[in-house]
Coordinates of C-alpha atoms in Angstrom, one line a residue:
M1 CA 112.0 71.2 127.9
F2 CA 113.6 74.0 130.0
P3 CA 111.4 76.7 131.6
M4 CA 111.5 80.1 130.0
K5 CA 113.1 82.7 132.2
L6 CA 111.4 86.1 132.1
S7 CA 112.8 89.4 133.5
A8 CA 110.9 91.3 136.1
E9 CA 109.6 93.7 133.5
E10 CA 108.5 90.9 131.2
Q11 CA 106.7 89.2 134.1
A12 CA 104.9 92.5 134.8
M13 CA 103.8 92.8 131.2
L14 CA 102.5 89.2 131.2
A15 CA 100.6 90.0 134.4
G16 CA 98.8 92.9 132.8
D17 CA 100.6 95.8 134.5
S18 CA 101.0 97.6 131.2
G19 CA 97.4 97.0 130.1
P20 CA 95.4 94.2 128.3
G21 CA 96.9 95.0 124.9
V22 CA 100.5 94.4 126.1
R23 CA 99.4 91.4 128.1
K24 CA 97.9 89.8 124.9
A25 CA 101.2 90.5 123.0
M26 CA 103.2 88.9 125.8
E27 CA 100.9 85.8 125.9
I28 CA 101.4 85.3 122.1
V29 CA 105.2 85.7 122.2
V30 CA 105.7 83.6 125.4
T31 CA 103.4 80.8 124.0
L32 CA 105.3 80.7 120.8
G33 CA 108.6 80.6 122.7
R34 CA 107.4 77.7 124.8
I35 CA 106.2 75.8 121.8
Y36 CA 109.7 76.1 120.2
G37 CA 111.7 75.5 123.4
A38 CA 113.0 79.1 123.9
R39 CA 114.6 79.7 127.2
R40 CA 114.4 83.5 127.2
L41 CA 113.2 86.5 125.2
V42 CA 115.5 88.8 123.3
S43 CA 115.0 92.5 122.5
V44 CA 114.4 93.3 118.8
G45 CA 115.6 96.3 116.9
S46 CA 112.7 96.4 114.3
V47 CA 109.7 94.5 113.1
Q48 CA 108.1 93.9 109.7
V49 CA 104.4 92.9 109.9
A50 CA 102.6 90.8 107.3
G51 CA 98.9 90.3 107.0
V52 CA 97.8 93.6 105.4
S53 CA 95.6 92.9 102.4
Y54 CA 91.9 92.9 103.3
R55 CA 91.6 90.0 100.9
N56 CA 93.6 87.9 103.3
L57 CA 92.5 89.4 106.6
G58 CA 88.8 89.7 106.0
E59 CA 86.4 91.3 108.5
A60 CA 87.6 89.1 111.4
G61 CA 91.2 90.1 110.9
L62 CA 90.3 93.8 110.7
E63 CA 88.3 93.5 114.0
F64 CA 91.2 91.7 115.6
L65 CA 93.5 94.7 114.8
R66 CA 90.9 97.3 116.0
E67 CA 90.3 95.4 119.2
W68 CA 94.1 95.3 119.9
A69 CA 94.5 99.0 119.3
G70 CA 91.4 99.6 121.4
Q71 CA 93.1 97.8 124.3
G72 CA 95.9 100.5 124.2
A73 CA 98.5 98.4 122.4
R74 CA 101.1 100.4 120.6
V75 CA 104.4 99.3 119.0
R76 CA 107.5 100.2 120.9
V77 CA 110.2 99.5 118.2
P78 CA 110.4 100.7 114.6
T79 CA 107.7 98.7 112.7
T80 CA 107.1 98.6 109.0
L81 CA 104.2 97.0 107.0
N82 CA 103.9 94.5 104.2
P83 CA 102.1 95.4 100.9
A84 CA 98.3 96.0 100.8
G85 CA 95.9 94.7 98.1
M86 CA 95.9 97.9 96.1
D87 CA 97.6 101.2 95.5
L88 CA 96.3 103.3 98.4
H89 CA 96.2 106.5 96.2
A90 CA 95.5 105.1 92.7
W91 CA 93.1 102.2 93.3
R92 CA 90.3 103.7 91.2
E93 CA 92.6 104.2 88.2
L94 CA 93.7 100.6 88.5
G95 CA 90.1 99.3 88.6
F96 CA 89.7 98.1 92.1
S97 CA 86.2 98.4 93.6
E98 CA 85.2 101.0 96.2
T99 CA 83.9 98.2 98.4
F100 CA 87.4 96.6 98.6
A101 CA 89.1 100.0 98.9
H102 CA 87.0 101.1 101.8
R103 CA 87.9 97.9 103.9
Q104 CA 91.5 98.0 102.8
L105 CA 91.9 101.6 104.0
A106 CA 90.3 100.6 107.3
V107 CA 93.0 98.0 107.7
I108 CA 95.7 100.6 107.1
E109 CA 94.1 102.9 109.6
A110 CA 94.0 100.1 112.2
Y111 CA 97.7 99.5 111.8
R112 CA 98.3 103.3 112.0
R113 CA 96.5 103.4 115.3
L114 CA 98.9 100.7 116.6
G115 CA 101.8 102.9 115.7
V116 CA 103.0 100.9 112.7
R117 CA 104.7 102.9 109.9
T118 CA 102.4 102.1 107.0
T119 CA 105.1 101.6 104.4
C120 CA 103.2 98.9 102.6
T121 CA 106.3 97.2 101.1
C122 CA 107.9 93.8 101.1
T123 CA 111.3 95.5 100.9
P124 CA 111.6 97.4 104.2
Y125 CA 115.3 97.6 103.8
L126 CA 114.7 100.0 100.8
V127 CA 112.7 102.5 103.0
G128 CA 115.0 102.8 106.1
N129 CA 114.4 99.6 108.0
V130 CA 117.9 98.2 107.7
P131 CA 119.0 96.1 110.6
R132 CA 122.7 95.7 111.5
R133 CA 124.6 92.4 111.3
G134 CA 123.8 90.3 114.4
E135 CA 120.8 92.4 115.4
H136 CA 117.8 90.5 116.6
I137 CA 114.6 91.5 114.7
A138 CA 111.1 90.0 114.2
W139 CA 110.1 90.1 110.5
A140 CA 107.2 88.3 108.9
E141 CA 107.6 88.8 105.1
S142 CA 109.3 85.7 103.7
S143 CA 111.5 87.4 101.1
A144 CA 112.5 90.1 103.5
V145 CA 113.3 87.6 106.2
S146 CA 115.6 85.8 103.7
Y147 CA 117.3 89.1 102.7
A148 CA 117.7 90.3 106.3
N149 CA 119.2 87.0 107.6
S150 CA 121.3 86.2 104.5
V151 CA 122.4 89.5 102.9
L152 CA 122.4 91.8 106.0
G153 CA 123.3 89.2 108.6
A154 CA 120.5 90.1 111.0
R155 CA 118.7 87.5 113.0
T156 CA 115.0 86.7 112.6
N157 CA 112.8 83.7 112.3
R158 CA 110.0 83.6 109.7
E159 CA 107.4 85.2 111.9
G160 CA 103.7 85.0 111.4
G161 CA 101.7 88.2 111.2
P162 CA 100.2 88.2 114.8
G163 CA 103.5 87.0 116.3
A164 CA 105.4 89.8 114.6
L165 CA 102.9 92.4 115.7
A166 CA 103.1 91.1 119.2
A167 CA 106.9 91.3 119.1
A168 CA 106.5 95.0 118.0
I169 CA 104.2 95.8 120.9
I170 CA 106.5 94.3 123.6
G171 CA 109.8 95.0 121.8
R172 CA 110.9 91.3 122.2
T173 CA 110.7 88.0 120.5
A174 CA 111.5 84.4 121.7
A175 CA 115.1 83.3 121.4
Y176 CA 114.9 80.2 119.3
G177 CA 115.6 79.1 115.7
L178 CA 117.7 81.5 113.7
H179 CA 118.3 83.8 116.7
L180 CA 120.8 81.2 117.9
D181 CA 124.3 80.6 116.5
E182 CA 124.0 76.9 116.1
N183 CA 120.9 77.1 113.9
R184 CA 122.6 79.4 111.4
R185 CA 125.0 76.8 110.1
A186 CA 124.4 75.4 106.6
T187 CA 122.8 72.0 106.4
L188 CA 122.7 71.8 102.5
R189 CA 125.7 72.5 100.3
V190 CA 124.6 73.6 96.9
V191 CA 127.1 73.3 94.1
V192 CA 126.0 75.4 91.0
R193 CA 127.4 74.0 87.8
C194 CA 125.4 75.9 85.2
P195 CA 125.4 79.5 84.1
V196 CA 123.4 81.8 86.3
R197 CA 123.4 85.2 84.7
T198 CA 120.0 86.9 84.7
L199 CA 117.6 87.8 87.6
S200 CA 115.2 85.1 86.2
D201 CA 118.1 82.6 86.4
F202 CA 118.6 83.4 90.0
G203 CA 114.9 83.0 90.6
A204 CA 114.9 79.7 88.7
L205 CA 117.9 78.5 90.8
G206 CA 116.1 79.6 94.0
Y207 CA 112.9 77.8 92.9
L208 CA 114.8 74.5 92.5
V209 CA 116.8 74.8 95.7
G210 CA 113.8 75.8 97.7
K211 CA 111.9 72.7 96.7
A212 CA 114.9 70.5 97.7
A213 CA 115.9 72.4 100.8
R214 CA 112.5 72.9 102.4
N215 CA 113.4 74.7 105.6
R216 CA 117.1 73.9 105.6
V217 CA 120.0 76.4 105.4
P218 CA 121.7 76.3 101.9
Y219 CA 125.4 77.2 101.3
F220 CA 126.0 78.1 97.7
V221 CA 129.3 77.4 95.9
G222 CA 129.8 78.6 92.3
L223 CA 128.0 82.0 92.4
E224 CA 130.8 84.2 93.6
E225 CA 131.2 86.3 90.4
A226 CA 127.5 86.9 89.7
C227 CA 125.7 88.2 92.8
S228 CA 124.2 91.7 92.8
E229 CA 121.9 92.7 95.6
S230 CA 119.0 92.3 93.2
A231 CA 120.1 88.8 92.3
L232 CA 120.3 87.9 95.9
K233 CA 116.9 89.3 96.5
A234 CA 115.5 87.2 93.7
L235 CA 117.3 84.1 94.8
G236 CA 116.1 84.3 98.4
A237 CA 112.5 85.2 97.5
A238 CA 112.2 82.2 95.2
M239 CA 113.6 79.8 97.9
A240 CA 111.1 81.2 100.4
A241 CA 108.3 80.7 97.9
S242 CA 109.0 77.1 96.7
G243 CA 110.3 76.1 100.1
A244 CA 110.6 77.7 103.5
V245 CA 114.2 78.9 103.4
A246 CA 114.8 81.8 105.8
L247 CA 118.6 81.9 105.7
Y248 CA 121.2 81.0 103.0
H249 CA 124.9 81.6 102.6
V250 CA 126.9 82.3 99.3
A251 CA 130.6 81.6 99.4
G252 CA 132.6 84.7 99.1
V253 CA 129.5 87.0 99.1
T254 CA 127.2 86.9 102.1
P255 CA 128.4 88.1 105.5
E256 CA 128.3 84.8 107.4
A257 CA 129.6 82.6 104.6
D258 CA 133.2 83.0 105.9
R259 CA 132.5 81.4 109.3
P260 CA 135.0 78.6 109.8
D261 CA 132.1 76.4 110.9
V262 CA 129.5 77.6 108.4
L263 CA 128.9 74.0 107.2
A264 CA 127.3 71.7 109.7
P265 CA 129.2 68.3 110.0
D266 CA 126.1 66.4 108.8
H267 CA 125.3 68.6 105.8
E268 CA 124.1 67.1 102.5
T269 CA 125.2 68.2 99.0
L270 CA 122.9 69.2 96.1
V271 CA 124.2 69.7 92.6
I272 CA 122.4 72.1 90.2
D273 CA 123.5 71.7 86.6
D274 CA 120.4 72.7 84.7
L275 CA 117.8 75.5 85.3
R276 CA 115.4 74.4 82.6
P277 CA 113.2 72.3 84.9
A278 CA 112.4 75.5 86.9
Y279 CA 111.5 77.4 83.8
A280 CA 109.3 74.6 82.6
A281 CA 107.5 74.4 86.0
L282 CA 106.9 78.1 86.2
N283 CA 105.6 78.6 82.6
S284 CA 102.2 77.9 81.1
D285 CA 101.8 77.9 77.3
V286 CA 99.7 81.0 77.0
R287 CA 100.5 83.3 74.0
K288 CA 98.6 86.5 74.6
I289 CA 99.8 88.5 77.7
D290 CA 97.3 90.8 79.4
L291 CA 99.6 92.1 82.2
V292 CA 103.3 92.3 82.6
W293 CA 104.4 92.6 86.2
F294 CA 107.7 93.7 87.6
G295 CA 108.5 94.2 91.3
C296 CA 108.1 91.0 93.3
P297 CA 109.8 91.7 95.7
H298 CA 109.2 95.4 95.2
A299 CA 111.5 97.1 92.7
D300 CA 114.3 99.4 93.6
L301 CA 115.4 102.4 91.6
E302 CA 117.9 100.5 89.5
E303 CA 115.4 97.9 88.5
I304 CA 112.9 100.6 87.4
A305 CA 115.6 102.4 85.5
E306 CA 116.5 99.2 83.6
I307 CA 112.9 98.8 82.5
V308 CA 112.9 102.4 81.2
R309 CA 116.1 101.6 79.3
L310 CA 114.6 98.5 77.7
L311 CA 111.4 100.2 76.8
A312 CA 113.4 102.8 74.9
G313 CA 110.5 105.1 74.3
R314 CA 108.2 102.4 72.9
Q315 CA 104.5 102.0 73.6
V316 CA 103.1 98.9 75.4
K317 CA 100.2 96.9 74.1
S318 CA 99.8 94.9 77.4
A319 CA 99.3 96.5 80.7
L320 CA 102.6 97.0 82.4
W321 CA 102.9 97.4 86.2
I322 CA 106.0 98.0 88.3
T323 CA 105.1 97.5 92.0
T324 CA 107.3 99.3 94.5
A325 CA 107.4 101.1 97.8
R326 CA 105.8 104.5 97.8
E327 CA 109.0 106.1 99.0
V328 CA 110.9 104.5 96.1
R329 CA 108.1 105.6 93.7
E330 CA 108.5 109.2 94.9
K331 CA 112.3 109.0 94.3
A332 CA 111.6 107.5 90.8
E333 CA 109.3 110.3 90.1
T334 CA 111.9 112.9 91.0
E335 CA 114.4 111.2 88.7
G336 CA 111.9 111.2 85.8
L337 CA 111.5 107.4 85.7
V338 CA 107.8 107.4 86.5
T339 CA 107.2 109.9 83.6
A340 CA 109.2 107.7 81.3
I341 CA 107.2 104.6 82.2
E342 CA 103.9 106.4 81.9
A343 CA 104.8 107.9 78.6
G344 CA 105.1 104.3 77.3
G345 CA 101.7 103.4 78.7
G346 CA 102.9 101.6 81.9
R347 CA 102.4 102.3 85.5
V348 CA 104.6 102.5 88.6
V349 CA 102.3 101.2 91.3
A350 CA 102.9 101.7 95.0
D351 CA 101.8 100.0 98.2
M352 CA 100.5 96.7 96.7
C353 CA 101.4 93.2 95.5
V354 CA 99.5 91.4 92.8
V355 CA 99.6 88.1 94.8
V356 CA 97.4 89.6 97.6
A357 CA 95.3 91.9 95.4
P358 CA 91.7 91.0 94.4
M359 CA 92.7 90.5 90.8
Q360 CA 89.4 88.8 90.0
E361 CA 87.9 92.4 90.0
L362 CA 90.0 93.2 87.0
S363 CA 89.9 91.9 83.4
F364 CA 93.4 90.2 83.3
R365 CA 93.6 86.5 82.6
T366 CA 97.3 86.1 81.8
L367 CA 100.5 87.6 83.3
A368 CA 104.2 87.7 82.5
T369 CA 106.9 88.3 85.1
P370 CA 110.6 87.9 85.7
S371 CA 109.9 87.0 89.4
A372 CA 110.0 83.3 90.3
K373 CA 108.2 84.0 93.5
G374 CA 105.5 85.8 91.6
A375 CA 105.2 83.1 89.0
A376 CA 105.0 80.4 91.7
Y377 CA 102.2 82.2 93.6
V378 CA 100.1 84.0 91.0
P379 CA 98.2 81.0 89.5
S380 CA 96.9 79.8 92.9
H381 CA 96.6 83.2 94.6
A382 CA 95.4 85.5 91.7
G383 CA 94.0 83.0 89.3
L384 CA 96.1 84.1 86.3
Q385 CA 98.1 82.0 83.8
V386 CA 101.7 82.9 83.9
R387 CA 104.7 83.2 81.6
Y388 CA 108.1 83.4 83.4
G389 CA 111.3 84.7 81.8
T390 CA 113.9 87.5 81.7
V391 CA 113.3 91.2 82.2
E392 CA 114.0 91.6 78.5
Q393 CA 111.4 89.0 77.5
C394 CA 108.9 90.6 79.8
V395 CA 109.4 94.1 78.3
E396 CA 109.1 92.7 74.8
A397 CA 105.8 90.9 75.9
A398 CA 104.5 94.3 77.1
V399 CA 105.4 96.0 73.8
T400 CA 104.0 93.3 71.5
G401 CA 101.2 91.9 73.6
V402 CA 102.5 88.3 73.1
W403 CA 105.1 86.2 74.7
P404 CA 108.4 86.3 72.7
G405 CA 108.8 83.3 70.4
C406 CA 105.1 82.4 70.3
E407 CA 103.9 81.9 66.8
A408 CA 100.2 82.4 66.1
T409 CA 98.9 79.0 65.2
P410 CA 95.4 77.4 65.2
H411 CA 96.5 75.5 68.4
S412 CA 97.9 78.5 70.3
R413 CA 96.3 79.2 73.6
I414 CA 95.2 82.8 74.2

């Protein structure tokens, strides 16, 4: 293992010249770098921090943040924040307890003291944190990492929460993994031989490939005509959930796919000719739907507008939530989309993610979603039974209260 070379400024920060908070951040980043064999640090243009919901952090995590802020630590590069466990403004209306809300708001305040922009979204690229191609960043949200590396061509590893925050405080991260050219080559060629049309199809494809790829870099062939940004977002989020894929390439679509050496010489090939195994794995057999959830990753304006179009003025029988960034919600409100959703009985919910929310405080037992990432995580994280399908199927489930195609029989599960 080669020794890590630090600049004079970096050595001074590690020695504590900039205070104990900066020293702690340097110790974290340098230790991670040494573990992974990094030879130097690189400056980062932005950071996305995960570890926001009080349900995940608990009191120990909150005190860790408070202590770090109390040591004088402040971020020195633009830093955005992952979703919280509730809508920071409308938590009462959604049914979350005052006890949880009080602690969650304390977490947000701790991040604010550290200088973090409390965006509370998993889609920082929708609220101004848009890195350039080739720019080094330190992002911790798995779906955002995938999008930044693959769609935007930025460079980040899949950071942990403390490591990302440490990088924000010193403005640097360790140069290993996907920061290096040689590790961005594809090691798994994926040949797609079945139709992939809907967002849920892209999620299903991602679910299957993620399980096979684990942490390898896939290169997709056969998707050239079908890839919108929303489709790529769904594909990457699913691979990050079922596996640990942080970078993928799509022939003719993503920015690094045209590299002459994009495929590593020792790459393997995976053929996908049927998406049905993914749909089977992500679906339970529940009939009655309590909550229909869109926005995992957080919805953009076009996705919200599509749900408005499909609702077509109808009233919902199930609860309908669209989770999104607060900035996106404000734009949707200006365009009349929030009013249209609310007129049908739904909600456009900001700041939160169902996966990290204390859903046990609410009365929901079943959920429908077009998100493969959400469908993969919700049963274990939120304790709900899931139906997974297209946006159209999910809207119909919200309107009728049951999953489309389910007949009421004596053996139907509720």
